Amino acid sequence: MARTKVPDPAPHGDPGLQPERTTLAWGRTMLALVTVSAIFLRWLPHHGFPILLLFAVSASAAAAIYFTQRRRYLARARGVANESIEADTSAILWTAFAGIVLGALGIGVVLAA
């Protein structure tokens, strides 16, 4: 009989603290990017293949959030336990950069059509 791996407990005492809320917020951001990716695919027949660049940027940003979520959560949970949390500025800046790129590419694709 195979044993299932039990998830690691939070390294802090209160499971409703800031790291959990931040994880939920990043999850909502990821879900929004996946939804936008699906919308871009719906635009494909009207705007043509340049829309695939928009899809690639939004899907890549969502994947990056997904694959870095555990590391980000554990760092914040350790920060709560140590009473010293620093903002993940690189994740915030990359997400903002992806939003700016999506906006600029979206305007370019719509104006070119």
PDB file of N, CA, C and O in Angstrom, residues 54-103:
ATOM      1  N   LEU A  54       0.723  37.279 -27.023  1.00  0.00           N
ATOM      2  CA  LEU A  54       0.006  37.661 -25.798  1.00  0.00           C
ATOM      3  C   LEU A  54      -0.299  36.429 -24.950  1.00  0.00           C
ATOM      4  O   LEU A  54      -0.140  36.446 -23.725  1.00  0.00           O
ATOM      5  N   PHE A  55      -0.753  35.378 -25.615  1.00  0.00           N
ATOM      6  CA  PHE A  55      -1.037  34.135 -24.907  1.00  0.00           C
ATOM      7  C   PHE A  55       0.224  33.609 -24.218  1.00  0.00           C
ATOM      8  O   PHE A  55       0.184  33.200 -23.059  1.00  0.00           O
ATOM      9  N   ALA A  56       1.346  33.633 -24.935  1.00  0.00           N
ATOM     10  CA  ALA A  56       2.599  33.118 -24.374  1.00  0.00           C
ATOM     11  C   ALA A  56       3.048  33.926 -23.156  1.00  0.00           C
ATOM     12  O   ALA A  56       3.482  33.351 -22.153  1.00  0.00           O
ATOM     13  N   VAL A  57       2.916  35.240 -23.212  1.00  0.00           N
ATOM     14  CA  VAL A  57       3.341  36.077 -22.084  1.00  0.00           C
ATOM     15  C   VAL A  57       2.455  35.822 -20.866  1.00  0.00           C
ATOM     16  O   VAL A  57       2.948  35.624 -19.755  1.00  0.00           O
ATOM     17  N   SER A  58       1.135  35.792 -21.061  1.00  0.00           N
ATOM     18  CA  SER A  58       0.238  35.605 -19.918  1.00  0.00           C
ATOM     19  C   SER A  58       0.339  34.186 -19.350  1.00  0.00           C
ATOM     20  O   SER A  58       0.350  33.997 -18.125  1.00  0.00           O
ATOM     21  N   ALA A  59       0.451  33.188 -20.212  1.00  0.00           N
ATOM     22  CA  ALA A  59       0.588  31.813 -19.725  1.00  0.00           C
ATOM     23  C   ALA A  59       1.929  31.618 -19.018  1.00  0.00           C
ATOM     24  O   ALA A  59       2.002  30.930 -17.990  1.00  0.00           O
ATOM     25  N   SER A  60       2.989  32.243 -19.510  1.00  0.00           N
ATOM     26  CA  SER A  60       4.302  32.150 -18.856  1.00  0.00           C
ATOM     27  C   SER A  60       4.289  32.821 -17.495  1.00  0.00           C
ATOM     28  O   SER A  60       4.877  32.307 -16.534  1.00  0.00           O
ATOM     29  N   ALA A  61       3.629  33.957 -17.390  1.00  0.00           N
ATOM     30  CA  ALA A  61       3.539  34.641 -16.095  1.00  0.00           C
ATOM     31  C   ALA A  61       2.759  33.790 -15.098  1.00  0.00           C
ATOM     32  O   ALA A  61       3.143  33.675 -13.927  1.00  0.00           O
ATOM     33  N   ALA A  62       1.668  33.174 -15.553  1.00  0.00           N
ATOM     34  CA  ALA A  62       0.889  32.302 -14.667  1.00  0.00           C
ATOM     35  C   ALA A  62       1.722  31.099 -14.231  1.00  0.00           C
ATOM     36  O   ALA A  62       1.709  30.714 -13.062  1.00  0.00           O
ATOM     37  N   ALA A  63       2.466  30.512 -15.155  1.00  0.00           N
ATOM     38  CA  ALA A  63       3.312  29.362 -14.815  1.00  0.00           C
ATOM     39  C   ALA A  63       4.416  29.757 -13.837  1.00  0.00           C
ATOM     40  O   ALA A  63       4.729  29.006 -12.902  1.00  0.00           O
ATOM     41  N   ALA A  64       4.990  30.933 -14.029  1.00  0.00           N
ATOM     42  CA  ALA A  64       6.038  31.394 -13.114  1.00  0.00           C
ATOM     43  C   ALA A  64       5.486  31.564 -11.699  1.00  0.00           C
ATOM     44  O   ALA A  64       6.152  31.194 -10.717  1.00  0.00           O
ATOM     45  N   ILE A  65       4.291  32.103 -11.578  1.00  0.00           N
ATOM     46  CA  ILE A  65       3.668  32.245 -10.260  1.00  0.00           C
ATOM     47  C   ILE A  65       3.427  30.868  -9.660  1.00  0.00           C
ATOM     48  O   ILE A  65       3.720  30.628  -8.484  1.00  0.00           O
ATOM     49  N   TYR A  66       2.924  29.948 -10.453  1.00  0.00           N
ATOM     50  CA  TYR A  66       2.626  28.610  -9.955  1.00  0.00           C
ATOM     51  C   TYR A  66       3.888  27.913  -9.431  1.00  0.00           C
ATOM     52  O   TYR A  66       3.890  27.338  -8.344  1.00  0.00           O
ATOM     53  N   PHE A  67       4.959  27.971 -10.212  1.00  0.00           N
ATOM     54  CA  PHE A  67       6.166  27.225  -9.851  1.00  0.00           C
ATOM     55  C   PHE A  67       6.980  27.880  -8.738  1.00  0.00           C
ATOM     56  O   PHE A  67       7.846  27.229  -8.150  1.00  0.00           O
ATOM     57  N   THR A  68       6.731  29.144  -8.421  1.00  0.00           N
ATOM     58  CA  THR A  68       7.466  29.804  -7.339  1.00  0.00           C
ATOM     59  C   THR A  68       6.610  29.983  -6.080  1.00  0.00           C
ATOM     60  O   THR A  68       7.097  30.520  -5.087  1.00  0.00           O
ATOM     61  N   GLN A  69       5.385  29.514  -6.120  1.00  0.00           N
ATOM     62  CA  GLN A  69       4.458  29.741  -5.011  1.00  0.00           C
ATOM     63  C   GLN A  69       4.933  29.105  -3.706  1.00  0.00           C
ATOM     64  O   GLN A  69       4.881  29.728  -2.655  1.00  0.00           O
ATOM     65  N   ARG A  70       5.385  27.881  -3.739  1.00  0.00           N
ATOM     66  CA  ARG A  70       5.797  27.200  -2.506  1.00  0.00           C
ATOM     67  C   ARG A  70       7.008  27.874  -1.871  1.00  0.00           C
ATOM     68  O   ARG A  70       7.046  28.091  -0.663  1.00  0.00           O
ATOM     69  N   ARG A  71       7.989  28.226  -2.682  1.00  0.00           N
ATOM     70  CA  ARG A  71       9.176  28.918  -2.167  1.00  0.00           C
ATOM     71  C   ARG A  71       8.778  30.243  -1.525  1.00  0.00           C
ATOM     72  O   ARG A  71       9.246  30.593  -0.444  1.00  0.00           O
ATOM     73  N   ARG A  72       7.892  30.974  -2.182  1.00  0.00           N
ATOM     74  CA  ARG A  72       7.448  32.267  -1.670  1.00  0.00           C
ATOM     75  C   ARG A  72       6.703  32.098  -0.345  1.00  0.00           C
ATOM     76  O   ARG A  72       6.912  32.838   0.607  1.00  0.00           O
ATOM     77  N   TYR A  73       5.826  31.093  -0.276  1.00  0.00           N
ATOM     78  CA  TYR A  73       5.064  30.859   0.947  1.00  0.00           C
ATOM     79  C   TYR A  73       5.985  30.494   2.109  1.00  0.00           C
ATOM     80  O   TYR A  73       5.860  31.035   3.215  1.00  0.00           O
ATOM     81  N   LEU A  74       6.908  29.560   1.873  1.00  0.00           N
ATOM     82  CA  LEU A  74       7.802  29.131   2.953  1.00  0.00           C
ATOM     83  C   LEU A  74       8.680  30.275   3.452  1.00  0.00           C
ATOM     84  O   LEU A  74       8.921  30.394   4.660  1.00  0.00           O
ATOM     85  N   ALA A  75       9.129  31.129   2.556  1.00  0.00           N
ATOM     86  CA  ALA A  75       9.934  32.280   2.970  1.00  0.00           C
ATOM     87  C   ALA A  75       9.117  33.222   3.846  1.00  0.00           C
ATOM     88  O   ALA A  75       9.606  33.728   4.865  1.00  0.00           O
ATOM     89  N   ARG A  76       7.864  33.466   3.475  1.00  0.00           N
ATOM     90  CA  ARG A  76       7.013  34.367   4.273  1.00  0.00           C
ATOM     91  C   ARG A  76       6.639  33.728   5.608  1.00  0.00           C
ATOM     92  O   ARG A  76       6.587  34.393   6.634  1.00  0.00           O
ATOM     93  N   ALA A  77       6.372  32.426   5.607  1.00  0.00           N
ATOM     94  CA  ALA A  77       6.026  31.750   6.852  1.00  0.00           C
ATOM     95  C   ALA A  77       7.215  31.753   7.815  1.00  0.00           C
ATOM     96  O   ALA A  77       7.042  31.962   9.022  1.00  0.00           O
ATOM     97  N   ARG A  78       8.425  31.545   7.286  1.00  0.00           N
ATOM     98  CA  ARG A  78       9.611  31.634   8.142  1.00  0.00           C
ATOM     99  C   ARG A  78       9.787  33.048   8.669  1.00  0.00           C
ATOM    100  O   ARG A  78      10.213  33.256   9.803  1.00  0.00           O
ATOM    101  N   GLY A  79       9.456  34.025   7.836  1.00  0.00           N
ATOM    102  CA  GLY A  79       9.543  35.420   8.271  1.00  0.00           C
ATOM    103  C   GLY A  79       8.601  35.716   9.420  1.00  0.00           C
ATOM    104  O   GLY A  79       8.951  36.446  10.348  1.00  0.00           O
ATOM    105  N   VAL A  80       7.388  35.149   9.377  1.00  0.00           N
ATOM    106  CA  VAL A  80       6.449  35.329  10.484  1.00  0.00           C
ATOM    107  C   VAL A  80       7.015  34.680  11.740  1.00  0.00           C
ATOM    108  O   VAL A  80       6.983  35.259  12.834  1.00  0.00           O
ATOM    109  N   ALA A  81       7.551  33.487  11.598  1.00  0.00           N
ATOM    110  CA  ALA A  81       8.116  32.781  12.757  1.00  0.00           C
ATOM    111  C   ALA A  81       9.306  33.542  13.345  1.00  0.00           C
ATOM    112  O   ALA A  81       9.479  33.576  14.562  1.00  0.00           O
ATOM    113  N   ASN A  82      10.099  34.174  12.499  1.00  0.00           N
ATOM    114  CA  ASN A  82      11.277  34.920  12.952  1.00  0.00           C
ATOM    115  C   ASN A  82      10.974  36.392  13.226  1.00  0.00           C
ATOM    116  O   ASN A  82      11.886  37.149  13.560  1.00  0.00           O
ATOM    117  N   GLU A  83       9.721  36.793  13.005  1.00  0.00           N
ATOM    118  CA  GLU A  83       9.278  38.178  13.184  1.00  0.00           C
ATOM    119  C   GLU A  83      10.076  39.152  12.317  1.00  0.00           C
ATOM    120  O   GLU A  83      10.440  40.235  12.750  1.00  0.00           O
ATOM    121  N   SER A  84      10.338  38.755  11.081  1.00  0.00           N
ATOM    122  CA  SER A  84      11.064  39.593  10.135  1.00  0.00           C
ATOM    123  C   SER A  84      10.678  39.190   8.714  1.00  0.00           C
ATOM    124  O   SER A  84      11.200  38.219   8.181  1.00  0.00           O
ATOM    125  N   ILE A  85       9.756  39.943   8.111  1.00  0.00           N
ATOM    126  CA  ILE A  85       9.298  39.636   6.758  1.00  0.00           C
ATOM    127  C   ILE A  85       9.737  40.749   5.819  1.00  0.00           C
ATOM    128  O   ILE A  85       9.587  41.931   6.124  1.00  0.00           O
ATOM    129  N   GLU A  86      10.282  40.353   4.690  1.00  0.00           N
ATOM    130  CA  GLU A  86      10.638  41.304   3.650  1.00  0.00           C
ATOM    131  C   GLU A  86       9.753  41.045   2.441  1.00  0.00           C
ATOM    132  O   GLU A  86       9.434  39.901   2.128  1.00  0.00           O
ATOM    133  N   ALA A  87       9.380  42.105   1.750  1.00  0.00           N
ATOM    134  CA  ALA A  87       8.548  41.971   0.558  1.00  0.00           C
ATOM    135  C   ALA A  87       9.335  41.271  -0.547  1.00  0.00           C
ATOM    136  O   ALA A  87      10.550  41.445  -0.670  1.00  0.00           O
ATOM    137  N   ASP A  88       8.646  40.478  -1.339  1.00  0.00           N
ATOM    138  CA  ASP A  88       9.262  39.804  -2.481  1.00  0.00           C
ATOM    139  C   ASP A  88       9.197  40.755  -3.675  1.00  0.00           C
ATOM    140  O   ASP A  88       8.367  40.611  -4.568  1.00  0.00           O
ATOM    141  N   THR A  89      10.088  41.744  -3.665  1.00  0.00           N
ATOM    142  CA  THR A  89      10.033  42.790  -4.688  1.00  0.00           C
ATOM    143  C   THR A  89      10.287  42.252  -6.090  1.00  0.00           C
ATOM    144  O   THR A  89       9.715  42.759  -7.055  1.00  0.00           O
ATOM    145  N   SER A  90      11.126  41.231  -6.226  1.00  0.00           N
ATOM    146  CA  SER A  90      11.392  40.711  -7.571  1.00  0.00           C
ATOM    147  C   SER A  90      10.126  40.101  -8.174  1.00  0.00           C
ATOM    148  O   SER A  90       9.831  40.316  -9.357  1.00  0.00           O
ATOM    149  N   ALA A  91       9.349  39.359  -7.380  1.00  0.00           N
ATOM    150  CA  ALA A  91       8.098  38.777  -7.890  1.00  0.00           C
ATOM    151  C   ALA A  91       7.106  39.871  -8.261  1.00  0.00           C
ATOM    152  O   ALA A  91       6.428  39.788  -9.292  1.00  0.00           O
ATOM    153  N   ILE A  92       7.032  40.897  -7.443  1.00  0.00           N
ATOM    154  CA  ILE A  92       6.112  41.998  -7.715  1.00  0.00           C
ATOM    155  C   ILE A  92       6.531  42.743  -8.976  1.00  0.00           C
ATOM    156  O   ILE A  92       5.696  43.057  -9.836  1.00  0.00           O
ATOM    157  N   LEU A  93       7.826  43.018  -9.117  1.00  0.00           N
ATOM    158  CA  LEU A  93       8.303  43.738 -10.300  1.00  0.00           C
ATOM    159  C   LEU A  93       8.124  42.920 -11.576  1.00  0.00           C
ATOM    160  O   LEU A  93       7.737  43.469 -12.620  1.00  0.00           O
ATOM    161  N   TRP A  94       8.388  41.607 -11.517  1.00  0.00           N
ATOM    162  CA  TRP A  94       8.194  40.763 -12.701  1.00  0.00           C
ATOM    163  C   TRP A  94       6.721  40.686 -13.091  1.00  0.00           C
ATOM    164  O   TRP A  94       6.380  40.694 -14.281  1.00  0.00           O
ATOM    165  N   THR A  95       5.842  40.627 -12.100  1.00  0.00           N
ATOM    166  CA  THR A  95       4.407  40.590 -12.399  1.00  0.00           C
ATOM    167  C   THR A  95       3.955  41.919 -13.008  1.00  0.00           C
ATOM    168  O   THR A  95       3.176  41.938 -13.969  1.00  0.00           O
ATOM    169  N   ALA A  96       4.446  43.026 -12.475  1.00  0.00           N
ATOM    170  CA  ALA A  96       4.122  44.342 -13.039  1.00  0.00           C
ATOM    171  C   ALA A  96       4.663  44.465 -14.462  1.00  0.00           C
ATOM    172  O   ALA A  96       3.969  44.976 -15.358  1.00  0.00           O
ATOM    173  N   PHE A  97       5.876  43.983 -14.680  1.00  0.00           N
ATOM    174  CA  PHE A  97       6.474  44.015 -16.016  1.00  0.00           C
ATOM    175  C   PHE A  97       5.636  43.192 -16.994  1.00  0.00           C
ATOM    176  O   PHE A  97       5.386  43.631 -18.127  1.00  0.00           O
ATOM    177  N   ALA A  98       5.181  42.013 -16.565  1.00  0.00           N
ATOM    178  CA  ALA A  98       4.334  41.186 -17.431  1.00  0.00           C
ATOM    179  C   ALA A  98       3.035  41.915 -17.765  1.00  0.00           C
ATOM    180  O   ALA A  98       2.563  41.863 -18.904  1.00  0.00           O
ATOM    181  N   GLY A  99       2.458  42.609 -16.797  1.00  0.00           N
ATOM    182  CA  GLY A  99       1.233  43.376 -17.053  1.00  0.00           C
ATOM    183  C   GLY A  99       1.451  44.505 -18.040  1.00  0.00           C
ATOM    184  O   GLY A  99       0.623  44.744 -18.931  1.00  0.00           O
ATOM    185  N   ILE A 100       2.577  45.196 -17.912  1.00  0.00           N
ATOM    186  CA  ILE A 100       2.892  46.288 -18.843  1.00  0.00           C
ATOM    187  C   ILE A 100       3.120  45.734 -20.247  1.00  0.00           C
ATOM    188  O   ILE A 100       2.632  46.289 -21.240  1.00  0.00           O
ATOM    189  N   VAL A 101       3.858  44.632 -20.354  1.00  0.00           N
ATOM    190  CA  VAL A 101       4.106  44.011 -21.657  1.00  0.00           C
ATOM    191  C   VAL A 101       2.795  43.543 -22.283  1.00  0.00           C
ATOM    192  O   VAL A 101       2.557  43.759 -23.478  1.00  0.00           O
ATOM    193  N   LEU A 102       1.925  42.925 -21.479  1.00  0.00           N
ATOM    194  CA  LEU A 102       0.629  42.479 -22.006  1.00  0.00           C
ATOM    195  C   LEU A 102      -0.198  43.667 -22.510  1.00  0.00           C
ATOM    196  O   LEU A 102      -0.821  43.585 -23.564  1.00  0.00           O
ATOM    197  N   GLY A 103      -0.200  44.745 -21.747  1.00  0.00           N
ATOM    198  CA  GLY A 103      -0.941  45.926 -22.177  1.00  0.00           C
ATOM    199  C   GLY A 103      -0.406  46.505 -23.475  1.00  0.00           C
ATOM    200  O   GLY A 103      -1.170  46.822 -24.396  1.00  0.00           O
TER     201      GLY A 103
END
